[in-house]
Amino acid sequence: MKKAVIFDLDGLLIDSEVISHRLYDELLHRYGKSVTVAEYARDYSGKTGVANMTNVIARYNLPITVEEGLTWEVAREKELLQDVQLKPGAAALLSWLKTEGVAVVLATSSVRERAVEVLTRLGVVQYFDDMVFGTEIERGKPWPDIFLKAAGKAHAAPTDCLVLEDSEAGIQAAHAAGIDVLCVPDMKMPAESYQQMTAAMLKSLDEVKGWLTAE
């Protein structure tokens, strides 16, 4: 059994990546442009809001600043997140890990206020021993920094940790950190090269307990 399990948030614990895609598509639609689900999953999933907004503005030559884009995004997302739900198996897995004495850490590219608000509203924030946010690290996913910091907060060596992820950027970050990673795909199935970096590909969070107890 691992000493710590490190959870991604968007697309892994909560069904929010579809909301994030909608946000960027709404923003681009104002300027006669659009982004497909596949493009969002490939280029933006798992990365910080600042990095993504900077990328979108540069790629599509939008006549706004990053600050203006983020201000709009935060306000609009608050409306859309009211309907977000936990992914199947999330609550049961978190509860089981706590009964087993396994450290539970959140490692998300999101910001603290957003993550804590959502997890509190969904009734699972109490299961987390600690959290790491995109604003706390210099290099976001696919760099390993966020997961190495999460392992440190769990007082566990990378080899004693497990990362749960849905995105290619997250898989790459965990692999670079030397931490076993299980992938539960969300918006797209990771390319074969990323699948080879995982310890296993799972259909849902319901399968994580079986992997851990067999490990």
JSON list of N, CA, C and O in Angstrom, two decimals, residues 21-31 33 35 72 76 80:
[
{"chain": "A", "resi": 21, "resn": "HIS", "atom": "N", "xyz": [-13.59, 23.96, -21.15]},
{"chain": "A", "resi": 21, "resn": "HIS", "atom": "CA", "xyz": [-13.64, 24.08, -22.61]},
{"chain": "A", "resi": 21, "resn": "HIS", "atom": "C", "xyz": [-14.71, 25.07, -23.02]},
{"chain": "A", "resi": 21, "resn": "HIS", "atom": "O", "xyz": [-14.50, 25.91, -23.91]},
{"chain": "A", "resi": 22, "resn": "ARG", "atom": "N", "xyz": [-15.86, 25.00, -22.39]},
{"chain": "A", "resi": 22, "resn": "ARG", "atom": "CA", "xyz": [-16.96, 25.93, -22.72]},
{"chain": "A", "resi": 22, "resn": "ARG", "atom": "C", "xyz": [-16.53, 27.38, -22.48]},
{"chain": "A", "resi": 22, "resn": "ARG", "atom": "O", "xyz": [-16.85, 28.27, -23.28]},
{"chain": "A", "resi": 23, "resn": "LEU", "atom": "N", "xyz": [-15.80, 27.61, -21.40]},
{"chain": "A", "resi": 23, "resn": "LEU", "atom": "CA", "xyz": [-15.32, 28.97, -21.09]},
{"chain": "A", "resi": 23, "resn": "LEU", "atom": "C", "xyz": [-14.47, 29.53, -22.22]},
{"chain": "A", "resi": 23, "resn": "LEU", "atom": "O", "xyz": [-14.70, 30.65, -22.69]},
{"chain": "A", "resi": 24, "resn": "TYR", "atom": "N", "xyz": [-13.49, 28.75, -22.63]},
{"chain": "A", "resi": 24, "resn": "TYR", "atom": "CA", "xyz": [-12.59, 29.24, -23.68]},
{"chain": "A", "resi": 24, "resn": "TYR", "atom": "C", "xyz": [-13.32, 29.39, -25.01]},
{"chain": "A", "resi": 24, "resn": "TYR", "atom": "O", "xyz": [-13.04, 30.32, -25.78]},
{"chain": "A", "resi": 25, "resn": "ASP", "atom": "N", "xyz": [-14.24, 28.49, -25.28]},
{"chain": "A", "resi": 25, "resn": "ASP", "atom": "CA", "xyz": [-15.00, 28.59, -26.53]},
{"chain": "A", "resi": 25, "resn": "ASP", "atom": "C", "xyz": [-15.90, 29.82, -26.51]},
{"chain": "A", "resi": 25, "resn": "ASP", "atom": "O", "xyz": [-16.05, 30.50, -27.53]},
{"chain": "A", "resi": 26, "resn": "GLU", "atom": "N", "xyz": [-16.50, 30.13, -25.36]},
{"chain": "A", "resi": 26, "resn": "GLU", "atom": "CA", "xyz": [-17.33, 31.33, -25.24]},
{"chain": "A", "resi": 26, "resn": "GLU", "atom": "C", "xyz": [-16.49, 32.58, -25.45]},
{"chain": "A", "resi": 26, "resn": "GLU", "atom": "O", "xyz": [-16.92, 33.53, -26.13]},
{"chain": "A", "resi": 27, "resn": "LEU", "atom": "N", "xyz": [-15.31, 32.60, -24.84]},
{"chain": "A", "resi": 27, "resn": "LEU", "atom": "CA", "xyz": [-14.44, 33.76, -24.99]},
{"chain": "A", "resi": 27, "resn": "LEU", "atom": "C", "xyz": [-14.05, 33.96, -26.45]},
{"chain": "A", "resi": 27, "resn": "LEU", "atom": "O", "xyz": [-14.14, 35.08, -26.99]},
{"chain": "A", "resi": 28, "resn": "LEU", "atom": "N", "xyz": [-13.65, 32.88, -27.10]},
{"chain": "A", "resi": 28, "resn": "LEU", "atom": "CA", "xyz": [-13.23, 32.98, -28.50]},
{"chain": "A", "resi": 28, "resn": "LEU", "atom": "C", "xyz": [-14.39, 33.33, -29.43]},
{"chain": "A", "resi": 28, "resn": "LEU", "atom": "O", "xyz": [-14.22, 34.02, -30.43]},
{"chain": "A", "resi": 29, "resn": "HIS", "atom": "N", "xyz": [-15.58, 32.84, -29.09]},
{"chain": "A", "resi": 29, "resn": "HIS", "atom": "CA", "xyz": [-16.76, 33.12, -29.92]},
{"chain": "A", "resi": 29, "resn": "HIS", "atom": "C", "xyz": [-17.04, 34.62, -30.02]},
{"chain": "A", "resi": 29, "resn": "HIS", "atom": "O", "xyz": [-17.54, 35.10, -31.03]},
{"chain": "A", "resi": 30, "resn": "ARG", "atom": "N", "xyz": [-16.67, 35.35, -28.97]},
{"chain": "A", "resi": 30, "resn": "ARG", "atom": "CA", "xyz": [-16.87, 36.81, -28.99]},
{"chain": "A", "resi": 30, "resn": "ARG", "atom": "C", "xyz": [-16.04, 37.48, -30.07]},
{"chain": "A", "resi": 30, "resn": "ARG", "atom": "O", "xyz": [-16.34, 38.59, -30.50]},
{"chain": "A", "resi": 31, "resn": "TYR", "atom": "N", "xyz": [-15.02, 36.79, -30.54]},
{"chain": "A", "resi": 31, "resn": "TYR", "atom": "CA", "xyz": [-14.13, 37.34, -31.57]},
{"chain": "A", "resi": 31, "resn": "TYR", "atom": "C", "xyz": [-14.19, 36.51, -32.85]},
{"chain": "A", "resi": 31, "resn": "TYR", "atom": "O", "xyz": [-13.27, 36.55, -33.67]},
{"chain": "A", "resi": 33, "resn": "LYS", "atom": "N", "xyz": [-14.10, 33.26, -33.25]},
{"chain": "A", "resi": 33, "resn": "LYS", "atom": "CA", "xyz": [-13.20, 32.10, -33.28]},
{"chain": "A", "resi": 33, "resn": "LYS", "atom": "C", "xyz": [-13.76, 31.00, -32.39]},
{"chain": "A", "resi": 33, "resn": "LYS", "atom": "O", "xyz": [-14.75, 31.20, -31.70]},
{"chain": "A", "resi": 35, "resn": "VAL", "atom": "N", "xyz": [-12.65, 26.91, -30.29]},
{"chain": "A", "resi": 35, "resn": "VAL", "atom": "CA", "xyz": [-11.68, 25.87, -29.95]},
{"chain": "A", "resi": 35, "resn": "VAL", "atom": "C", "xyz": [-12.46, 24.57, -29.77]},
{"chain": "A", "resi": 35, "resn": "VAL", "atom": "O", "xyz": [-13.47, 24.54, -29.07]},
{"chain": "A", "resi": 72, "resn": "TRP", "atom": "N", "xyz": [-12.69, 37.98, -16.59]},
{"chain": "A", "resi": 72, "resn": "TRP", "atom": "CA", "xyz": [-13.92, 37.46, -17.20]},
{"chain": "A", "resi": 72, "resn": "TRP", "atom": "C", "xyz": [-14.09, 35.97, -16.89]},
{"chain": "A", "resi": 72, "resn": "TRP", "atom": "O", "xyz": [-15.17, 35.51, -16.54]},
{"chain": "A", "resi": 76, "resn": "ARG", "atom": "N", "xyz": [-17.30, 34.18, -14.92]},
{"chain": "A", "resi": 76, "resn": "ARG", "atom": "CA", "xyz": [-18.15, 33.26, -15.67]},
{"chain": "A", "resi": 76, "resn": "ARG", "atom": "C", "xyz": [-18.07, 31.84, -15.10]},
{"chain": "A", "resi": 76, "resn": "ARG", "atom": "O", "xyz": [-19.08, 31.13, -15.01]},
{"chain": "A", "resi": 80, "resn": "LEU", "atom": "N", "xyz": [-20.88, 28.72, -13.82]},
{"chain": "A", "resi": 80, "resn": "LEU", "atom": "CA", "xyz": [-20.94, 27.38, -14.38]},
{"chain": "A", "resi": 80, "resn": "LEU", "atom": "C", "xyz": [-20.60, 26.30, -13.36]},
{"chain": "A", "resi": 80, "resn": "LEU", "atom": "O", "xyz": [-21.13, 25.18, -13.43]}
]
